[in-house]
Tab-separated table of N, CA and C in Angstrom:
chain	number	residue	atom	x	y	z
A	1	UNK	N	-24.874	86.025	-11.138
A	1	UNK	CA	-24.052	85.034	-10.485
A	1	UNK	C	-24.741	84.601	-9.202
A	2	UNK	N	-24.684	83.178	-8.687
A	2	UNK	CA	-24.808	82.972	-7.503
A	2	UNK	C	-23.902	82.968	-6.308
A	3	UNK	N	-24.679	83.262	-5.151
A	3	UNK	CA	-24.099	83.499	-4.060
A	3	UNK	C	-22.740	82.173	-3.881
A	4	UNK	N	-22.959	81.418	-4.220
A	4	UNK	CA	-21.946	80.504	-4.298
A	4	UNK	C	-20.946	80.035	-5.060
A	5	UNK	N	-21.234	81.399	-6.430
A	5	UNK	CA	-20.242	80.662	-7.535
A	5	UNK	C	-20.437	80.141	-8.447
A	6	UNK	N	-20.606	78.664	-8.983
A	6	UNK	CA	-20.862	78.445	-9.636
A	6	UNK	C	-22.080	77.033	-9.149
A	7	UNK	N	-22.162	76.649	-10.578
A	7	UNK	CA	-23.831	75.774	-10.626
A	7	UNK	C	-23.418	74.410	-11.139
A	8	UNK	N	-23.489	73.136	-10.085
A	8	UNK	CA	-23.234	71.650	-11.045
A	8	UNK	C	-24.584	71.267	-11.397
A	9	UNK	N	-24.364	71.047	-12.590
A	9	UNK	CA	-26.032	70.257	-13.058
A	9	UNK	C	-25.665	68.506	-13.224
A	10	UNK	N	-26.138	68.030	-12.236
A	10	UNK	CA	-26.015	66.531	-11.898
A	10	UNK	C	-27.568	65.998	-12.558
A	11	UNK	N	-27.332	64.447	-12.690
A	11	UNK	CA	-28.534	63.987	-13.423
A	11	UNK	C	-28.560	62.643	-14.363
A	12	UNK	N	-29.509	62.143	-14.156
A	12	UNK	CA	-28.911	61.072	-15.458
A	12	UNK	C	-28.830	61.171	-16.746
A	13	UNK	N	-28.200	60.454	-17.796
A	13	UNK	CA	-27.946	60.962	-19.091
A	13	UNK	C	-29.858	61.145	-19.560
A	14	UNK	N	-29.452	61.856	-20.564
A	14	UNK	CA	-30.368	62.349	-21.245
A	14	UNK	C	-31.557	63.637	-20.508
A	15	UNK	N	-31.198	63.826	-19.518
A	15	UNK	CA	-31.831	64.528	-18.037
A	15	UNK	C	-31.917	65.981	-18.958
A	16	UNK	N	-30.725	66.627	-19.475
A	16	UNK	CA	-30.863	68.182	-20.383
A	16	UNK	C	-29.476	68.768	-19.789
A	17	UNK	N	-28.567	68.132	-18.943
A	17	UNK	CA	-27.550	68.937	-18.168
A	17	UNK	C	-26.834	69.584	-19.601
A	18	UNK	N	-26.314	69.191	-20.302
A	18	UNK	CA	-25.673	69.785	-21.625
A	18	UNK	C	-26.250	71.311	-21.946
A	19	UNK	N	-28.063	70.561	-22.657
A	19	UNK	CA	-28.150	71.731	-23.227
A	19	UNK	C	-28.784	72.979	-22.251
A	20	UNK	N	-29.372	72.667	-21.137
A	20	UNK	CA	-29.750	73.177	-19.848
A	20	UNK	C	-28.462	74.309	-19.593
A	21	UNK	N	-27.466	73.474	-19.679
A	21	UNK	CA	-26.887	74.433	-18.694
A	21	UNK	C	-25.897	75.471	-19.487
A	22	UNK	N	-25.560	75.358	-21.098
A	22	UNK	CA	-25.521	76.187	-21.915
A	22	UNK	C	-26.534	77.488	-21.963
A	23	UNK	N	-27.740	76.800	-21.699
A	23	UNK	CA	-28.622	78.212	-22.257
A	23	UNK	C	-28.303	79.051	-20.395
A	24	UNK	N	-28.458	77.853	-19.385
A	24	UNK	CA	-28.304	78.673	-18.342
A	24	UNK	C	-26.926	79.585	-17.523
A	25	UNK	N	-25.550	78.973	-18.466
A	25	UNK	CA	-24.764	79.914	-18.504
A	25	UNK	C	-24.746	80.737	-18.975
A	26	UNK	N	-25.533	81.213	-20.182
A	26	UNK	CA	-25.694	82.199	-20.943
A	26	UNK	C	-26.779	83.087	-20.440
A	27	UNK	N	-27.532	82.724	-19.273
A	27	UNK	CA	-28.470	83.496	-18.839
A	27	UNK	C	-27.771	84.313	-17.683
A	28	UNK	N	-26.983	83.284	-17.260
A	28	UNK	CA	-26.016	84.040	-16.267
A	28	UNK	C	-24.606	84.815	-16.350
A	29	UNK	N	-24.550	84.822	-17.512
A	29	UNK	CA	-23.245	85.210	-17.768
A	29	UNK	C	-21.829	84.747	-17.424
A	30	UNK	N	-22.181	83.201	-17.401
A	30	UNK	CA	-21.233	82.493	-16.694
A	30	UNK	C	-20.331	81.611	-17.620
A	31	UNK	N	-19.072	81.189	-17.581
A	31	UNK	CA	-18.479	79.734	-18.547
A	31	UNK	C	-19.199	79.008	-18.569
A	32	UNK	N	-19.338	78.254	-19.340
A	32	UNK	CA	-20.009	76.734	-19.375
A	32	UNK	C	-19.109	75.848	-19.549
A	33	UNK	N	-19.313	74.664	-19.016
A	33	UNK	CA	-18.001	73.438	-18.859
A	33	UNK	C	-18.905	72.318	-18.485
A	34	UNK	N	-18.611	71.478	-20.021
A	34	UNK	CA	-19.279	70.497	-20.074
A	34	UNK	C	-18.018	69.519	-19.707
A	35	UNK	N	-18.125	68.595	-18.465
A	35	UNK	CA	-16.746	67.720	-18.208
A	35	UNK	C	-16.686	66.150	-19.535
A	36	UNK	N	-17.693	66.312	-19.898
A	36	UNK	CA	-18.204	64.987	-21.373
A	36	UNK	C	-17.030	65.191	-22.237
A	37	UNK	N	-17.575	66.788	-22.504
A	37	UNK	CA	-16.800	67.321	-23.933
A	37	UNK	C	-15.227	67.401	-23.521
A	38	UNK	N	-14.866	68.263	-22.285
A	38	UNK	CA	-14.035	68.043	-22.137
A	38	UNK	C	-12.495	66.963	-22.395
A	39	UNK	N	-13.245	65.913	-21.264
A	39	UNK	CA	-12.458	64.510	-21.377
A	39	UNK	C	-12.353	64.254	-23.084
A	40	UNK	N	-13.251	63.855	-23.687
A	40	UNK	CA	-13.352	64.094	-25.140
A	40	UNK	C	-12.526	64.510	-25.909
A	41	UNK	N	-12.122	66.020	-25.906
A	41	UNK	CA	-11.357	66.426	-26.563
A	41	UNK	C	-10.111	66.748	-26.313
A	42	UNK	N	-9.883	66.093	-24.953
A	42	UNK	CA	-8.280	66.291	-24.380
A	42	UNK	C	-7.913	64.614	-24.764
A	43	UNK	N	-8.489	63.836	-25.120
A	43	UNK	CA	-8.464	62.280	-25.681
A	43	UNK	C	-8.418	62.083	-26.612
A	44	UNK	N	-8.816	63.261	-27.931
A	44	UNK	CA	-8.943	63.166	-28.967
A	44	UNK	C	-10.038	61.728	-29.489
A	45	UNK	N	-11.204	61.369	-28.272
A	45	UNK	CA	-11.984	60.172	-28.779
A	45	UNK	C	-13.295	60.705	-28.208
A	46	UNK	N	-14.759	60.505	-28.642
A	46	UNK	CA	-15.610	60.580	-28.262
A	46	UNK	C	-15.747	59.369	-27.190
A	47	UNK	N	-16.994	59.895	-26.083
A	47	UNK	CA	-16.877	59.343	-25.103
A	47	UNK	C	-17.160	58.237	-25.088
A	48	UNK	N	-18.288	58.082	-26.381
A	48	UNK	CA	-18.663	56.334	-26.573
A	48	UNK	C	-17.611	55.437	-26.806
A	49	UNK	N	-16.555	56.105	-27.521
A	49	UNK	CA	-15.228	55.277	-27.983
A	49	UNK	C	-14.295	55.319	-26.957
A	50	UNK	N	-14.244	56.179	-25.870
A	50	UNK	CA	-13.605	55.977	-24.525
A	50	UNK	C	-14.030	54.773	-24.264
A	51	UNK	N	-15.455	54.661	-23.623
A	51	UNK	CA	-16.163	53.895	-22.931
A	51	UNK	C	-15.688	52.478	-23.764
A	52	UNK	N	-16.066	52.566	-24.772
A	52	UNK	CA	-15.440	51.127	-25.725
A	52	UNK	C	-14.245	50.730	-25.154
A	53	UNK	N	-13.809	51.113	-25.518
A	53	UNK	CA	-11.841	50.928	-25.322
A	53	UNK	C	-11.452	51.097	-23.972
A	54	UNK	N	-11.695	51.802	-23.580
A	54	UNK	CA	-10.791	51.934	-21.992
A	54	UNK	C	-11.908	51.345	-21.030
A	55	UNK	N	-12.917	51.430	-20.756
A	55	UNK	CA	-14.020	51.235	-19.911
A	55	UNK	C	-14.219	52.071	-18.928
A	56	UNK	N	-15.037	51.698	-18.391
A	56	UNK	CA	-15.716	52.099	-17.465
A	56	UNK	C	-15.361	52.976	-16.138
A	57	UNK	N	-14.871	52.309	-15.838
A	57	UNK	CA	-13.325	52.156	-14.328
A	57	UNK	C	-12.259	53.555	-15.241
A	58	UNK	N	-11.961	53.709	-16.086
A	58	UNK	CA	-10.925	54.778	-16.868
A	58	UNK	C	-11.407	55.617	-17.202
A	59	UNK	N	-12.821	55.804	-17.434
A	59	UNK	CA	-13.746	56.921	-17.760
A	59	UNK	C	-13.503	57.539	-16.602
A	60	UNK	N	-14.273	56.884	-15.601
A	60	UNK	CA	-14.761	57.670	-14.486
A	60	UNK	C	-13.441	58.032	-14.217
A	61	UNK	N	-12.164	58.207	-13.848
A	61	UNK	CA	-11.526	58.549	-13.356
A	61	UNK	C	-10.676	59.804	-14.472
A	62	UNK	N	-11.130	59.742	-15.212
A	62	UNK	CA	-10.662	61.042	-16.605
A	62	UNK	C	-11.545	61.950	-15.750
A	63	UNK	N	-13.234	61.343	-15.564
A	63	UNK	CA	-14.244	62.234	-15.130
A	63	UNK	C	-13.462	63.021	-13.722
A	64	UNK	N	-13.334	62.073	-13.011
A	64	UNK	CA	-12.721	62.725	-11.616
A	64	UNK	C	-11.356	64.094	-12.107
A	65	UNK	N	-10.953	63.632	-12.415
A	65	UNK	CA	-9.444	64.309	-13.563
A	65	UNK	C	-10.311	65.684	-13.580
A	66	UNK	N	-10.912	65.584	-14.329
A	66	UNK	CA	-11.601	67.087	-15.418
A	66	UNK	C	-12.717	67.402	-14.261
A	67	UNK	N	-13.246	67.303	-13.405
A	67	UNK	CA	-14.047	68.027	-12.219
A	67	UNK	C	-12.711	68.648	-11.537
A	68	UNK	N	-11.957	67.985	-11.082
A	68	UNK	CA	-10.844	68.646	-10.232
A	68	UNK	C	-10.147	69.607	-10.011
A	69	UNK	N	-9.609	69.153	-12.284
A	69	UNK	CA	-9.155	70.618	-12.861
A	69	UNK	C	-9.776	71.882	-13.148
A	70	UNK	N	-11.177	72.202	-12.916
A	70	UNK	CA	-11.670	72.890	-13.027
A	70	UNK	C	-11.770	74.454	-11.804
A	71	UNK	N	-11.248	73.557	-11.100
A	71	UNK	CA	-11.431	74.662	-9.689
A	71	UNK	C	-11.065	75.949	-9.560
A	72	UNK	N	-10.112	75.956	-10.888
A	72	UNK	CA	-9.892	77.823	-10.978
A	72	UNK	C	-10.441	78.494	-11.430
A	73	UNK	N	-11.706	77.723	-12.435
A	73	UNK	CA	-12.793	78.217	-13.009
A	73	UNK	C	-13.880	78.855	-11.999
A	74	UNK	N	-14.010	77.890	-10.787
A	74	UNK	CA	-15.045	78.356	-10.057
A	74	UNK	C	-15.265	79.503	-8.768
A	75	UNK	N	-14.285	80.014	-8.752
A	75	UNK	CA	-14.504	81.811	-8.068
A	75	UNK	C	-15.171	82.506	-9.427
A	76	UNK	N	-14.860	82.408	-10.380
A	76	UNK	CA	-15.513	83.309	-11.557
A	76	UNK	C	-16.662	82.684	-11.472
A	77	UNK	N	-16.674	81.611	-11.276
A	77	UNK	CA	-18.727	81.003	-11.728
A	77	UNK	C	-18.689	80.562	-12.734
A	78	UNK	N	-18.922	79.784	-12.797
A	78	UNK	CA	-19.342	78.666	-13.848
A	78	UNK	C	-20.437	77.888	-14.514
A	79	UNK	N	-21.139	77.356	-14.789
A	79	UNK	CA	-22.017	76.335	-15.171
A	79	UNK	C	-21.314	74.969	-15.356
A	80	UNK	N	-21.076	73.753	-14.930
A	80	UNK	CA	-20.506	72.707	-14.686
A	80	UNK	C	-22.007	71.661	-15.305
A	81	UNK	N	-21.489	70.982	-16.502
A	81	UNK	CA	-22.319	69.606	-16.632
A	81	UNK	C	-21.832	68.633	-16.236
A	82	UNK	N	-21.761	67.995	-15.412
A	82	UNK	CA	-21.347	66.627	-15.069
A	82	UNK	C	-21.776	65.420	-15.942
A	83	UNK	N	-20.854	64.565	-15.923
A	83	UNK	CA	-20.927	63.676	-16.720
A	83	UNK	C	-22.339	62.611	-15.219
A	84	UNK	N	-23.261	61.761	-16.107
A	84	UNK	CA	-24.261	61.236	-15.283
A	84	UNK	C	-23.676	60.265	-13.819
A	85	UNK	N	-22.465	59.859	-14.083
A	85	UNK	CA	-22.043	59.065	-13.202
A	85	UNK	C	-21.158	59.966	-12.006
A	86	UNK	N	-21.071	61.204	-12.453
A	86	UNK	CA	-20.034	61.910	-11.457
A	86	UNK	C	-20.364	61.953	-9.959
A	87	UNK	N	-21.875	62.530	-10.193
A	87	UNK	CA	-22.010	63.094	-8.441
A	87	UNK	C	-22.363	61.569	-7.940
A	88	UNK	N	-22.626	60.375	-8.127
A	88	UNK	CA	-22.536	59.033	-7.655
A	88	UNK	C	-21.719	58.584	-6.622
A	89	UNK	N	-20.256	59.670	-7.097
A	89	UNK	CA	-18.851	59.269	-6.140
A	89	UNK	C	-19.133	59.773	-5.193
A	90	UNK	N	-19.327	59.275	-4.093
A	90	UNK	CA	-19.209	60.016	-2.607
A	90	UNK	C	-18.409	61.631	-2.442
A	91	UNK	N	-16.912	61.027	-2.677
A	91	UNK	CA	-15.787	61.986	-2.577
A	91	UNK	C	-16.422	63.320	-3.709
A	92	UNK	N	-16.686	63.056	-4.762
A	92	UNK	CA	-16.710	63.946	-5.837
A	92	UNK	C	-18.382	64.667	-5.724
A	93	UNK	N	-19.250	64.008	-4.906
A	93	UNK	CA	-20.461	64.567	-4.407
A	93	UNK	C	-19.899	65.561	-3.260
A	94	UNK	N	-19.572	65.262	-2.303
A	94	UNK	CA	-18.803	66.245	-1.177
A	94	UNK	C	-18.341	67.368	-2.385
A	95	UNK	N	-17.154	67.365	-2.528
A	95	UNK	CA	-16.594	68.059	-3.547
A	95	UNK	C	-17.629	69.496	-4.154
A	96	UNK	N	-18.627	68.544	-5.095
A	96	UNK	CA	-19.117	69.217	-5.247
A	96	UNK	C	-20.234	70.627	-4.349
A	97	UNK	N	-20.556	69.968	-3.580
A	97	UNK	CA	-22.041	70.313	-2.315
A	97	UNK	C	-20.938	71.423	-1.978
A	98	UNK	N	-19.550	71.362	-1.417
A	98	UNK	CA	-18.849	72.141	-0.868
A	98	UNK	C	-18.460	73.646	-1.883
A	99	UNK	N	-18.063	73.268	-3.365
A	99	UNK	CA	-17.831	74.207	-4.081
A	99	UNK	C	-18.668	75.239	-4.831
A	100	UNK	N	-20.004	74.995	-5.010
A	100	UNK	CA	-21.219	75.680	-5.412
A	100	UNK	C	-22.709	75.124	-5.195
A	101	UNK	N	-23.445	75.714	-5.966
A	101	UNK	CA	-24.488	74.957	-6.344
A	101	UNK	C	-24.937	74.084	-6.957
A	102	UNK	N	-25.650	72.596	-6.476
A	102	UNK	CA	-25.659	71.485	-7.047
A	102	UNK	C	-26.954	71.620	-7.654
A	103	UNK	N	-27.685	71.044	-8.738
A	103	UNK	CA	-29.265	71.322	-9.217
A	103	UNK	C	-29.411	69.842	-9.225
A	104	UNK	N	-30.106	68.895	-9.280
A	104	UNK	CA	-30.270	67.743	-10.298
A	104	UNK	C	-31.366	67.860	-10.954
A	105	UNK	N	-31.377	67.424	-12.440
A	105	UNK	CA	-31.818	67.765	-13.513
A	105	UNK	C	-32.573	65.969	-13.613
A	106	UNK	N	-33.778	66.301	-13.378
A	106	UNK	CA	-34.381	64.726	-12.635
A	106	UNK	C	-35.585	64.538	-14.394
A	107	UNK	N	-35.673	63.426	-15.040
A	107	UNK	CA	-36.536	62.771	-16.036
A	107	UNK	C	-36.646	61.661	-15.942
A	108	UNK	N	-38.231	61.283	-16.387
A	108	UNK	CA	-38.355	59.943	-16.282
A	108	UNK	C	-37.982	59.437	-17.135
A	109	UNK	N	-37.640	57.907	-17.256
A	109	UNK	CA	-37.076	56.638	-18.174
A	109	UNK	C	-37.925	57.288	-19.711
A	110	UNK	N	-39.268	57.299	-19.198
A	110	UNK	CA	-39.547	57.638	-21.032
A	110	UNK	C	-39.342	58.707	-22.227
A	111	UNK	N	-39.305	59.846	-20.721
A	111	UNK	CA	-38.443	61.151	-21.343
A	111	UNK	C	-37.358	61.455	-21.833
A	112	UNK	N	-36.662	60.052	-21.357
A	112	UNK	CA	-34.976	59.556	-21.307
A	112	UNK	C	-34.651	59.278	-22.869
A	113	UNK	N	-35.760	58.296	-22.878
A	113	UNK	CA	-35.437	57.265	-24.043
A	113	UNK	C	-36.150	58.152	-24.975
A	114	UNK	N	-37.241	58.755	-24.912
A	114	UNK	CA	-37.734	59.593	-26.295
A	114	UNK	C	-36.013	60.910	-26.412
A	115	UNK	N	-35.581	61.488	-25.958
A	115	UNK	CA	-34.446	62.142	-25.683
A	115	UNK	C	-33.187	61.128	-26.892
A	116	UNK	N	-33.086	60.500	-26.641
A	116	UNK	CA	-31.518	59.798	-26.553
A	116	UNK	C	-31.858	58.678	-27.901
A	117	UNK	N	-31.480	58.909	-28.546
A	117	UNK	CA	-31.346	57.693	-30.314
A	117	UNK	C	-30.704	56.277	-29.703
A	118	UNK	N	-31.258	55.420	-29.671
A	118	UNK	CA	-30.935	53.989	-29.447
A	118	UNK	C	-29.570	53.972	-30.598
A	119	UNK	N	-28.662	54.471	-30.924
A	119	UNK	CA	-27.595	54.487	-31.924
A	119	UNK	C	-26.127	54.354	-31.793
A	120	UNK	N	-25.942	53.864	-29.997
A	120	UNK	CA	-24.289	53.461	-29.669
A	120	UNK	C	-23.828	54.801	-29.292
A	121	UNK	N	-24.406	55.975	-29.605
A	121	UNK	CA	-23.869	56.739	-29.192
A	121	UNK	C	-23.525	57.478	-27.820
A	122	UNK	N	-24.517	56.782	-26.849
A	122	UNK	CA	-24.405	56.810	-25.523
A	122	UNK	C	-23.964	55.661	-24.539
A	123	UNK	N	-22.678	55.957	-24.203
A	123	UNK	CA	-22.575	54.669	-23.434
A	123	UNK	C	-23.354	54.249	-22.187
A	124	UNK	N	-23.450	53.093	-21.382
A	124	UNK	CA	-24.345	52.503	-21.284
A	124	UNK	C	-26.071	52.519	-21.123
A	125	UNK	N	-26.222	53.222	-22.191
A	125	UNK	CA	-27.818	53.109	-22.765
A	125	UNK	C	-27.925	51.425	-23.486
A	126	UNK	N	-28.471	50.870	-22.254
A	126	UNK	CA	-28.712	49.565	-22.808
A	126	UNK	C	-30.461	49.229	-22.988
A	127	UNK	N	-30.811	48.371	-22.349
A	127	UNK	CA	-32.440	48.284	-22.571
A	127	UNK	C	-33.055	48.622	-21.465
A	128	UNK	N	-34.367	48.434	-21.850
A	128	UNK	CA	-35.387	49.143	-20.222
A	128	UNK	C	-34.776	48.577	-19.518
A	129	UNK	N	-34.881	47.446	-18.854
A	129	UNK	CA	-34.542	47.056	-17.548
A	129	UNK	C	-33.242	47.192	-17.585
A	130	UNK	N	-32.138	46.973	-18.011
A	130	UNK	CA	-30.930	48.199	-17.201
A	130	UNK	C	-30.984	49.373	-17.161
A	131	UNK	N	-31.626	50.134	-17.710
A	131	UNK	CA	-31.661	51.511	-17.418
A	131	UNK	C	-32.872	51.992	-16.624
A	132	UNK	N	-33.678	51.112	-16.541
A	132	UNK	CA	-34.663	51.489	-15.096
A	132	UNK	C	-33.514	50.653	-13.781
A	133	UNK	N	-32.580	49.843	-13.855
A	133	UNK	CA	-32.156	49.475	-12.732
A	133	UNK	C	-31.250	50.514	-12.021
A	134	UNK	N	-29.968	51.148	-13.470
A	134	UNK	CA	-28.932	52.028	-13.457
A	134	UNK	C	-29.831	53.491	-12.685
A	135	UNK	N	-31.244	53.883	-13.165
A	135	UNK	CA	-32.003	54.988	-12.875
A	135	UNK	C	-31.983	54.658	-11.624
A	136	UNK	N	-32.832	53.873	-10.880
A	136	UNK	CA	-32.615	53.744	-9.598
A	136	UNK	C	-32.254	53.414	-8.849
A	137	UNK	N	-30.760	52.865	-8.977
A	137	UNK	CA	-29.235	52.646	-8.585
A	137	UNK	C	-29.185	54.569	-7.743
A	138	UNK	N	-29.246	55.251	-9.065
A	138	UNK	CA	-28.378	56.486	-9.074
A	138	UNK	C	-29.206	57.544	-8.243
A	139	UNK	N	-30.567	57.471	-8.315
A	139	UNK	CA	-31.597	58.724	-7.594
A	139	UNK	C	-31.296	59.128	-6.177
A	140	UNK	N	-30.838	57.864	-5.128
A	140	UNK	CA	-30.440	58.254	-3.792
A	140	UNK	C	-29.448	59.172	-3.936
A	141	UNK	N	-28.489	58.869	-4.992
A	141	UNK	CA	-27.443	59.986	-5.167
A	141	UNK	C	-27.825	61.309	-5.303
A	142	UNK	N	-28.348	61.297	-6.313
A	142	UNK	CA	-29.015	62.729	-6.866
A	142	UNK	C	-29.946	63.997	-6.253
A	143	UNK	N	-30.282	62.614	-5.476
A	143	UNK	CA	-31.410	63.250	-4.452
A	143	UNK	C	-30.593	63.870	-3.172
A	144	UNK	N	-29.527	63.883	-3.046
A	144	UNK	CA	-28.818	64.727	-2.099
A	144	UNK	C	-28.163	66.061	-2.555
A	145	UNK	N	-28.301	66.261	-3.837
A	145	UNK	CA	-28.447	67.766	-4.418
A	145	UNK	C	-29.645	68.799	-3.887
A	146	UNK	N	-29.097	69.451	-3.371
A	146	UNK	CA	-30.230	71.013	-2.632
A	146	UNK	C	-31.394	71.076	-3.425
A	147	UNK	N	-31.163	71.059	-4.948
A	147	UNK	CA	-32.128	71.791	-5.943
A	147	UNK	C	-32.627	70.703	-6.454
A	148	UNK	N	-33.810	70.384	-7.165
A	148	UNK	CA	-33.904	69.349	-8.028
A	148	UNK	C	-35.335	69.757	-8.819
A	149	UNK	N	-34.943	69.680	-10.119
A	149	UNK	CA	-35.884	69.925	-11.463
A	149	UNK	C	-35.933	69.202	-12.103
A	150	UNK	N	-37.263	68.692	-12.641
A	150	UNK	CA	-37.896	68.123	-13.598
A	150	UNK	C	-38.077	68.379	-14.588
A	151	UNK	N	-36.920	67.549	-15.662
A	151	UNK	CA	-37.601	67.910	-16.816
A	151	UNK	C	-38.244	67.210	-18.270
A	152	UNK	N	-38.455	66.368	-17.644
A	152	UNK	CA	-39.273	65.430	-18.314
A	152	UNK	C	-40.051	66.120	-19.559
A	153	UNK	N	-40.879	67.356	-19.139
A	153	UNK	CA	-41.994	67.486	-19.780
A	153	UNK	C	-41.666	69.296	-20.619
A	154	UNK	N	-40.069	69.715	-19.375
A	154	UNK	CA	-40.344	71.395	-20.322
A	154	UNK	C	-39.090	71.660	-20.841
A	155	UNK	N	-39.665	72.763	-21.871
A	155	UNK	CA	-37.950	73.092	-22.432
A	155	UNK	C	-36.665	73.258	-22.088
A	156	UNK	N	-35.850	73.205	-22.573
A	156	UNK	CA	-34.702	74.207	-22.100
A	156	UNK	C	-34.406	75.328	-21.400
A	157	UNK	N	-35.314	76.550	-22.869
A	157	UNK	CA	-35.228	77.596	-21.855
A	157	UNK	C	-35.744	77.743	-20.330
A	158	UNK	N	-37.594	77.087	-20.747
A	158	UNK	CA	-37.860	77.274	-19.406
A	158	UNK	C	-37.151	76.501	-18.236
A	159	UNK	N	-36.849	75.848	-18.353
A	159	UNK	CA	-35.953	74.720	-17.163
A	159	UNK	C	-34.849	75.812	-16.857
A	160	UNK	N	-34.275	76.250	-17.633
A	160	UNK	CA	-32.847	77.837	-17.394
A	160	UNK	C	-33.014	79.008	-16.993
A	161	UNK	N	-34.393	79.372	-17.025
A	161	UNK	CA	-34.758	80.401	-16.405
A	161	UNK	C	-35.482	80.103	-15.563
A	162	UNK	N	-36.303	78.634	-14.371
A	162	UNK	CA	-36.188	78.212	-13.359
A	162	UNK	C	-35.636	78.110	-12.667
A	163	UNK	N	-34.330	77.598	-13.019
A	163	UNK	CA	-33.318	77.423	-12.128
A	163	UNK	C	-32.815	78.624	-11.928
A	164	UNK	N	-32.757	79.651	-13.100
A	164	UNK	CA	-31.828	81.012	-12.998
A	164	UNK	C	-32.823	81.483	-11.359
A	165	UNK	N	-34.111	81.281	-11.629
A	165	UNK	CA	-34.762	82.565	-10.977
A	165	UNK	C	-34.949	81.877	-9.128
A	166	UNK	N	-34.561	80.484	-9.136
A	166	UNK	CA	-34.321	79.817	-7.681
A	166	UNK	C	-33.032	80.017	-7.238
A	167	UNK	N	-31.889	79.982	-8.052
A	167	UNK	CA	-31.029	80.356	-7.359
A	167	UNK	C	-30.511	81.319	-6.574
């Protein structure tokens, strides 16, 4: 466990926060709480079909919803995936910085797109130039996380037992 509790893995989609932070709750012996899956299955809709239907503006605020509710989770420690747009929010960046450890889980656009099936299944995965704009829209954000790993280029495990062994 860390000195702080638990671990948010912030980042943009396709970055590894999901499967990252599965293997790295399991290294730590910690819950894992993906807030994606979550919202998801308290909606009974996948998130692409959120995003369809309700938008954008209703997502994020399910997102805010399911970070919030989580807080009794985090004296035990946790592993927290954030959905890519979460730590963006000012309020919900505080939030976080204050309740544990933040990592960001940092890849480039091509690591992104080799990662992620052009198949609707990610909402807004649109073309290069919005998602090189959305990428560096979001990095000032990200970049105010303590920790920050690259993983463009390495596995899972190793990215989980990096982070395990910095924290």
């Amino acid at each position: 466990m860390t000195a702080h509790g638990s671990v948010f893995l912030v980042g943009f989609m396709g970055s590894g926060k999901t499967s990252v932070g599965r293997e790295l709750a399991r290294l730590l012996g910690m819950e894992f709480v993906d807030l994606d899956e979550r919202i998801a299955i308290r909606s009974g809709r996948s998130v692409q079909v959120l995003f369809a239907e309700e938008g954008e503006a209703w997502f994020r605020e399910r997102e805010r919803e399911a970070l919030l509710g989580i807080e009794s989770l985090l004296a035990a420690g946790a592993v927290i995936a954030t959905g890519g747009g979460t730590f963006i929010d000012p309020g919900l960046r505080a939030w976080m910085l204050e309740r544990g450890r933040v990592v960001w889980l940092d890849a480039t656009l091509d690591a992104i797109e080799r990662r992620i099936p052009r198949d609707g299944t990610r909402p807004l995965f649109g073309d290069r130039p919005a998602l090189e704009r959305m990428h560096a829209q979001r990095r000032p954000a990200y970049a105010e996380a303590p920790m920050r790993f690259d993983t463009s280029e390495t596995d899972v495990a190793t990215t989980a037992l990096a982070i395990r062994d910095a924290l």
